[in-house]
CSV table of C-alpha atoms in Angstrom, one decimal:
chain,number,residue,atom,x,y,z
A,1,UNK,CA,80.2,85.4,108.1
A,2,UNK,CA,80.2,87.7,111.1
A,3,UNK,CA,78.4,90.7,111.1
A,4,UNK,CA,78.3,93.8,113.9
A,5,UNK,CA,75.1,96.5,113.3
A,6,UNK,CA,74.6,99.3,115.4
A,7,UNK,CA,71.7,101.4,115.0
A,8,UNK,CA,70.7,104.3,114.8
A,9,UNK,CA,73.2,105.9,112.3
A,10,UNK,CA,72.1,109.4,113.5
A,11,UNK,CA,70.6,111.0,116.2
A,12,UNK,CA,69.7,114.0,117.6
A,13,UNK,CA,68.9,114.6,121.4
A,14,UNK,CA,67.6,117.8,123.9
A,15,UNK,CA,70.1,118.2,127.1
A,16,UNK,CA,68.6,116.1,129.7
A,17,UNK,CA,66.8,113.2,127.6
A,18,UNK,CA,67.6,109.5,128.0
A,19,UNK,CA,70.0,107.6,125.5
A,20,UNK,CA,69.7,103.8,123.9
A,21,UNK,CA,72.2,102.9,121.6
A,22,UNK,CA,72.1,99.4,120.6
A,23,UNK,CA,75.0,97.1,118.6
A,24,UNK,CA,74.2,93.5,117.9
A,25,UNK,CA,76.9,91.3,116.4
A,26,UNK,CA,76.0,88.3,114.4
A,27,UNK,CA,78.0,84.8,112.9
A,28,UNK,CA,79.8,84.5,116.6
A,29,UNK,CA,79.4,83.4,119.8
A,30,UNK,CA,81.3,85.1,123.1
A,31,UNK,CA,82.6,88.1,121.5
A,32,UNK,CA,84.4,90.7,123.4
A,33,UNK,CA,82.1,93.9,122.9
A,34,UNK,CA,83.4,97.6,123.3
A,35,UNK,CA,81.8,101.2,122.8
A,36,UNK,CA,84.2,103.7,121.7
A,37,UNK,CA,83.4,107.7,121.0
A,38,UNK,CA,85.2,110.0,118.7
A,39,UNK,CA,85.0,113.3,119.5
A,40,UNK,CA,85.3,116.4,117.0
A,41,UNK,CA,88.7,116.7,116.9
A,42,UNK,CA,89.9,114.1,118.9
A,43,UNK,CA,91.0,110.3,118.7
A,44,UNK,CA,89.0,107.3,119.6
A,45,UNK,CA,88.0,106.8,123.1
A,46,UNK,CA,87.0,103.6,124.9
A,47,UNK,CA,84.1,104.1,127.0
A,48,UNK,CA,83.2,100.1,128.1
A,49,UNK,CA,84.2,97.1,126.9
A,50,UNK,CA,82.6,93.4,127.9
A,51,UNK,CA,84.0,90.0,128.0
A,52,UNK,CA,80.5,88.2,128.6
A,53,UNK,CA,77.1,88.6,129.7
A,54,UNK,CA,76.3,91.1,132.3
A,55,UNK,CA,80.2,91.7,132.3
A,56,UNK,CA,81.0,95.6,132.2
A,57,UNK,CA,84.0,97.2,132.5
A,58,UNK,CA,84.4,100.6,132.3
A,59,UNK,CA,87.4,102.8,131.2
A,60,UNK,CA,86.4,106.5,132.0
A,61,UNK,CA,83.9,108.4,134.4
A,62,UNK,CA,81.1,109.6,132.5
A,63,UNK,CA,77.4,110.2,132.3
A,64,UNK,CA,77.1,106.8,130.4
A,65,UNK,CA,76.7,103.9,131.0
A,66,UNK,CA,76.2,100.4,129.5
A,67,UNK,CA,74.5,96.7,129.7
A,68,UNK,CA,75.0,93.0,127.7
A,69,UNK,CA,71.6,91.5,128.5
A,70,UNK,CA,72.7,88.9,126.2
A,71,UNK,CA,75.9,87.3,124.7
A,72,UNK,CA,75.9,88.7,120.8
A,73,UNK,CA,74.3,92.1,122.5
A,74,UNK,CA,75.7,95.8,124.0
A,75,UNK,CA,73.5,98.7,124.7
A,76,UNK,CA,75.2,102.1,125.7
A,77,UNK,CA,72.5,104.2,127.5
A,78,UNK,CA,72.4,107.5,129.4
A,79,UNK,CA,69.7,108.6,131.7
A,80,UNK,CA,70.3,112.3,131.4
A,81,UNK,CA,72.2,113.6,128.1
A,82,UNK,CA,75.0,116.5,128.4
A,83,UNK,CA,76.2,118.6,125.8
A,84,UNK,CA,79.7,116.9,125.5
A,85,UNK,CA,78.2,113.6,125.4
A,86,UNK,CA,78.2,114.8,121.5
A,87,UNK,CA,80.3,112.8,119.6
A,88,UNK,CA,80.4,109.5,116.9
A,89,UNK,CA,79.7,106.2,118.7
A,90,UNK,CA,81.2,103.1,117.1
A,91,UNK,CA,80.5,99.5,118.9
A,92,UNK,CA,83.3,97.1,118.2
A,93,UNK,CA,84.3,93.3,118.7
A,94,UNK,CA,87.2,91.1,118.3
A,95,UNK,CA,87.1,87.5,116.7
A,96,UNK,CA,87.8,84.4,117.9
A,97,UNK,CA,92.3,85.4,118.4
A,98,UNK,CA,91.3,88.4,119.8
A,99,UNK,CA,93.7,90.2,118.1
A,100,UNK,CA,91.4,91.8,115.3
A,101,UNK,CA,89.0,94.8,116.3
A,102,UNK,CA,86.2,95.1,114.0
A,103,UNK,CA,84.2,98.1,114.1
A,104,UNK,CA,80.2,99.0,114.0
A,105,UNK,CA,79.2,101.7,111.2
A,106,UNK,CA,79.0,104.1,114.2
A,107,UNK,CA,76.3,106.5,115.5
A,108,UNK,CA,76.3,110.4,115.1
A,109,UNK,CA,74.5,111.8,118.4
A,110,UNK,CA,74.2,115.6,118.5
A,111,UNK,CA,73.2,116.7,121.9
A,112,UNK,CA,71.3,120.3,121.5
B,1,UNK,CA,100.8,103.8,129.6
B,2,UNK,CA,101.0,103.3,125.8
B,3,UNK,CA,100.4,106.2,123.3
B,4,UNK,CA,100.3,106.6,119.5
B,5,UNK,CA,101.2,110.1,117.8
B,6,UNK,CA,100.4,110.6,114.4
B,7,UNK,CA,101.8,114.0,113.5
B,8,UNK,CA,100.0,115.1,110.9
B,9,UNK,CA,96.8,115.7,111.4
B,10,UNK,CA,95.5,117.1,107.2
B,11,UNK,CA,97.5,116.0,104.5
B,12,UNK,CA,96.7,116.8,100.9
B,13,UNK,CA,97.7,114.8,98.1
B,14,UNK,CA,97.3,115.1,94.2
B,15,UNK,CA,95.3,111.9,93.0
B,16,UNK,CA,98.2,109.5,91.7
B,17,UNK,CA,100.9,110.6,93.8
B,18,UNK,CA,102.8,108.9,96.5
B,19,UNK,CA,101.4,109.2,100.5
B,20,UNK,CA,103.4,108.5,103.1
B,21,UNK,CA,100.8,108.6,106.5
B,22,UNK,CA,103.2,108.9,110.0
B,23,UNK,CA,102.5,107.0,112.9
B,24,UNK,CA,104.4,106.7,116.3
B,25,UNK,CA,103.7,104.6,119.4
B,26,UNK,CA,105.1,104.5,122.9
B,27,UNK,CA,105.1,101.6,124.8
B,28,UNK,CA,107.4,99.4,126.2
B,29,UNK,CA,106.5,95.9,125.1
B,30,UNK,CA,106.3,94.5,121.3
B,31,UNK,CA,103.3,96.0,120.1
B,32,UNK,CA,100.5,95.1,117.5
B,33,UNK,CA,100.3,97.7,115.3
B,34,UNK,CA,96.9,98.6,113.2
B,35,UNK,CA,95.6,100.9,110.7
B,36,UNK,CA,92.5,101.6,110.4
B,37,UNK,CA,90.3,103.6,107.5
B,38,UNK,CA,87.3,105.5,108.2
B,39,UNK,CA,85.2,107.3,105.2
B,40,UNK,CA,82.8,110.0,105.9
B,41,UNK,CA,80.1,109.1,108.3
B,42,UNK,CA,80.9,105.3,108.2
B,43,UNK,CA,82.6,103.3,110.8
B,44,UNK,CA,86.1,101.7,110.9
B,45,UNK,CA,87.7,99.2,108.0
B,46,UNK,CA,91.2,97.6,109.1
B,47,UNK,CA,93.8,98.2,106.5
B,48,UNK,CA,96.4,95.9,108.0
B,49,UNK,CA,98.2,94.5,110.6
B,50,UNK,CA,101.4,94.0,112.3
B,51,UNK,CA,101.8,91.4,114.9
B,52,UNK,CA,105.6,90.0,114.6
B,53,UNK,CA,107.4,88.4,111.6
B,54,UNK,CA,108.2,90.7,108.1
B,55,UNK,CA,108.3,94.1,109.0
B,56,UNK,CA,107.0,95.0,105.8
B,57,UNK,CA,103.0,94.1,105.9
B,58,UNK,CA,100.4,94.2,102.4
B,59,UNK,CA,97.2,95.5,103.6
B,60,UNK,CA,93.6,96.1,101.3
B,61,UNK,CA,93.5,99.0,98.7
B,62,UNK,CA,97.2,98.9,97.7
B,63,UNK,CA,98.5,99.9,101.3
B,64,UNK,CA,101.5,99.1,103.0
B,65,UNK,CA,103.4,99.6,106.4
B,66,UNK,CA,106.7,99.3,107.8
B,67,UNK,CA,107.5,98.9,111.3
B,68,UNK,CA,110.9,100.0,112.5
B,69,UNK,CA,111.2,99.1,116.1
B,70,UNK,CA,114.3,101.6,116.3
B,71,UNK,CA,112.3,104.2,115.5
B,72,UNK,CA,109.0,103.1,116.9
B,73,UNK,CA,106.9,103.7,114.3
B,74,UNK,CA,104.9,102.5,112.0
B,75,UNK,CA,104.0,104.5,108.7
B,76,UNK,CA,101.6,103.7,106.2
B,77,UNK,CA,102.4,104.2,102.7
B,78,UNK,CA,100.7,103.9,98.8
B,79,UNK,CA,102.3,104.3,95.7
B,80,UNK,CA,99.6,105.9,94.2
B,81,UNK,CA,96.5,107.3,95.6
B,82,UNK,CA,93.0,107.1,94.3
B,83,UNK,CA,90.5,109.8,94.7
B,84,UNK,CA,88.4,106.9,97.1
B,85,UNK,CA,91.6,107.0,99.2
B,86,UNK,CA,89.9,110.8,101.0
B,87,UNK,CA,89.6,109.2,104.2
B,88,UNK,CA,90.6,109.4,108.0
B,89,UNK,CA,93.3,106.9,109.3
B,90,UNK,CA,93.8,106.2,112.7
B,91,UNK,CA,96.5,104.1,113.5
B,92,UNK,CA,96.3,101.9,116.6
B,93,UNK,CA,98.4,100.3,119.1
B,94,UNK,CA,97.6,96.8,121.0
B,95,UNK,CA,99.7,94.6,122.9
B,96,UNK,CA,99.6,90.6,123.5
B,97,UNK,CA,97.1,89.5,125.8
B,98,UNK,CA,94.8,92.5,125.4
B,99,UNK,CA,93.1,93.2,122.6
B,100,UNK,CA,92.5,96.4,124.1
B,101,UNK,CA,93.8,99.8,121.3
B,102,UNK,CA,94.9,102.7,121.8
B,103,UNK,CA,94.3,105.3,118.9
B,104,UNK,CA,96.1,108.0,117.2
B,105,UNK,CA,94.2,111.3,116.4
B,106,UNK,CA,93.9,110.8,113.2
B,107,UNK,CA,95.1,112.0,109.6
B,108,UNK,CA,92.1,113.3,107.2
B,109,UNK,CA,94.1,112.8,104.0
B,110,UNK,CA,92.6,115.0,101.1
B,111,UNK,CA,92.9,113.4,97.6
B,112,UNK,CA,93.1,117.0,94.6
B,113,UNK,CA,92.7,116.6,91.0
C-alpha cells in the first residue's frame, strides 16, 4: 500500500537559519508531489507542486523554495528563514487517477 | 479563479447531536468536491468525495455530503457526532484535468458533553 512520510513533525528555527523539510512517498511510482502551508488562521496554501523529477512549479513568491532529486522524493528548503514563514507544512500526492490528494502528517515550523 | 467559502469558522456541538458543516465553491465548471478531516497536530484524512453521479456521497466515520449544483454547495452532514469527531474540516474544490485544490478556511468543530 502507498505510503507518504514527512519528517520532522516539529521544528523550531532562529530568523535567518536554513530550512530542509523532506517528504518521501512509498508503494508508487510517478506521483505528482505538492507542499502546502497552513497558516494560523488561514486555509491551505499551495506553495510547489511537481509532476516529475527535477520538475518544479511554483504557485506563490516566497522565501522558499523546493527540489525532487528523485521520483518518490520532495524537499522544501529555505536558505534564510522569516518570521512568517511560520506555519504547518503538509507534503501531498495524488494516486494513479489523479483525482485523490492524500496528505503527509505535516510539519509544525515555529520561526523565533 | 475558483474559491470555496465555508462560513463558519467554530461550531460547537453536544456529543450525539446532528452537524451540519457548510461549504460553498465558485467556479464555473463541474467541480470535484472534497472534504477533508484534520485532528490536532496530524495531517489531512479524506472523508469523501464527489466527482459526478448521486449527489448524495457516504464517506468514512458516518459522514455524508450533498451537492446541489443550484446552490453550489456542498455540506457535510452526521447524524450523530462522537466526541473523536473534534476536528478541523476543510473542504476542497478540484476540477477535471487538474488535480490541483483549492481549500476552504476551515471549520474547528467542538464536540461538549
Amino acid at each position: 500500500s502507498q505510503t507518504i512520510h514527512q519528517w520532522p513533525a516539529t521544528l523550531v528555527q532562529p530568523v535567518g537559519s536554513p530550512l530542509s523539510l523532506e517528504c518521501t512517498v512509498e508503494g508508487t511510482s510517478n506521483p505528482n508531489l505538492y507542499w502546502y502551508r497552513q497558516a494560523a488562521g488561514r486555509g491551505l496554501q499551495l506553495l510547489f507542486y511537481s509532476v516529475g523529477i527535477g520538475q518544479i512549479s511554483s504557485e506563490v513568491p516566497q522565501n522558499l523554495s523546493a527540489s525532487r532529486p528523485q521520483d518518490r522524493q520532495f524537499i522544501l528548503s529555505s536558505k534564510k528563514l522569516l518570521l512568517s514563514d511560520s506555519g504547518f507544512y503538509l507534503c501531498a500526492w495524488t494516486g494513479g487517477d489523479r483525482k485523490k490528494l492524500f496528505f503527509g502528517s505535516g510539519t509544525q515550523l515555529s520561526v523565533l | 479563479a475558483q474559491s470555496v467559502t465555508q462560513p463558519d469558522i467554530h461550531i460547537t456541538v453536544s456529543e450525539g447531536a446532528s452537524l451540519e458543516l457548510r461549504c460553498n465553491y465558485s467556479y464555473g465548471a463541474t467541480p470535484y468536491l472534497f472534504w477533508y478531516v484534520q485532528s490536532p497536530g496530524q495531517g489531512l484524512q479524506l472523508l469523501l468525495k464527489y466527482f459526478s453521479g448521486d449527489t448524495l456521497v457516504q464517506g468514512i466515520k458516518g459522514f455524508e455530503a450533498e451537492f446541489k449544483r443550484s446552490q453550489s454547495s456542498f455540506n457535510l452532514r452526521k447524524p450523530s457526532v462522537h466526541w473523536s469527531d473534534a476536528a478541523e474540516y476543510f473542504c476542497a474544490v478540484g476540477f477535471f484535468g487538474n488535480e490541483k485544490l483549492t481549500f476552504g478556511t476551515g471549520t474547528r468543530l467542538t464536540i461538549i458533553p
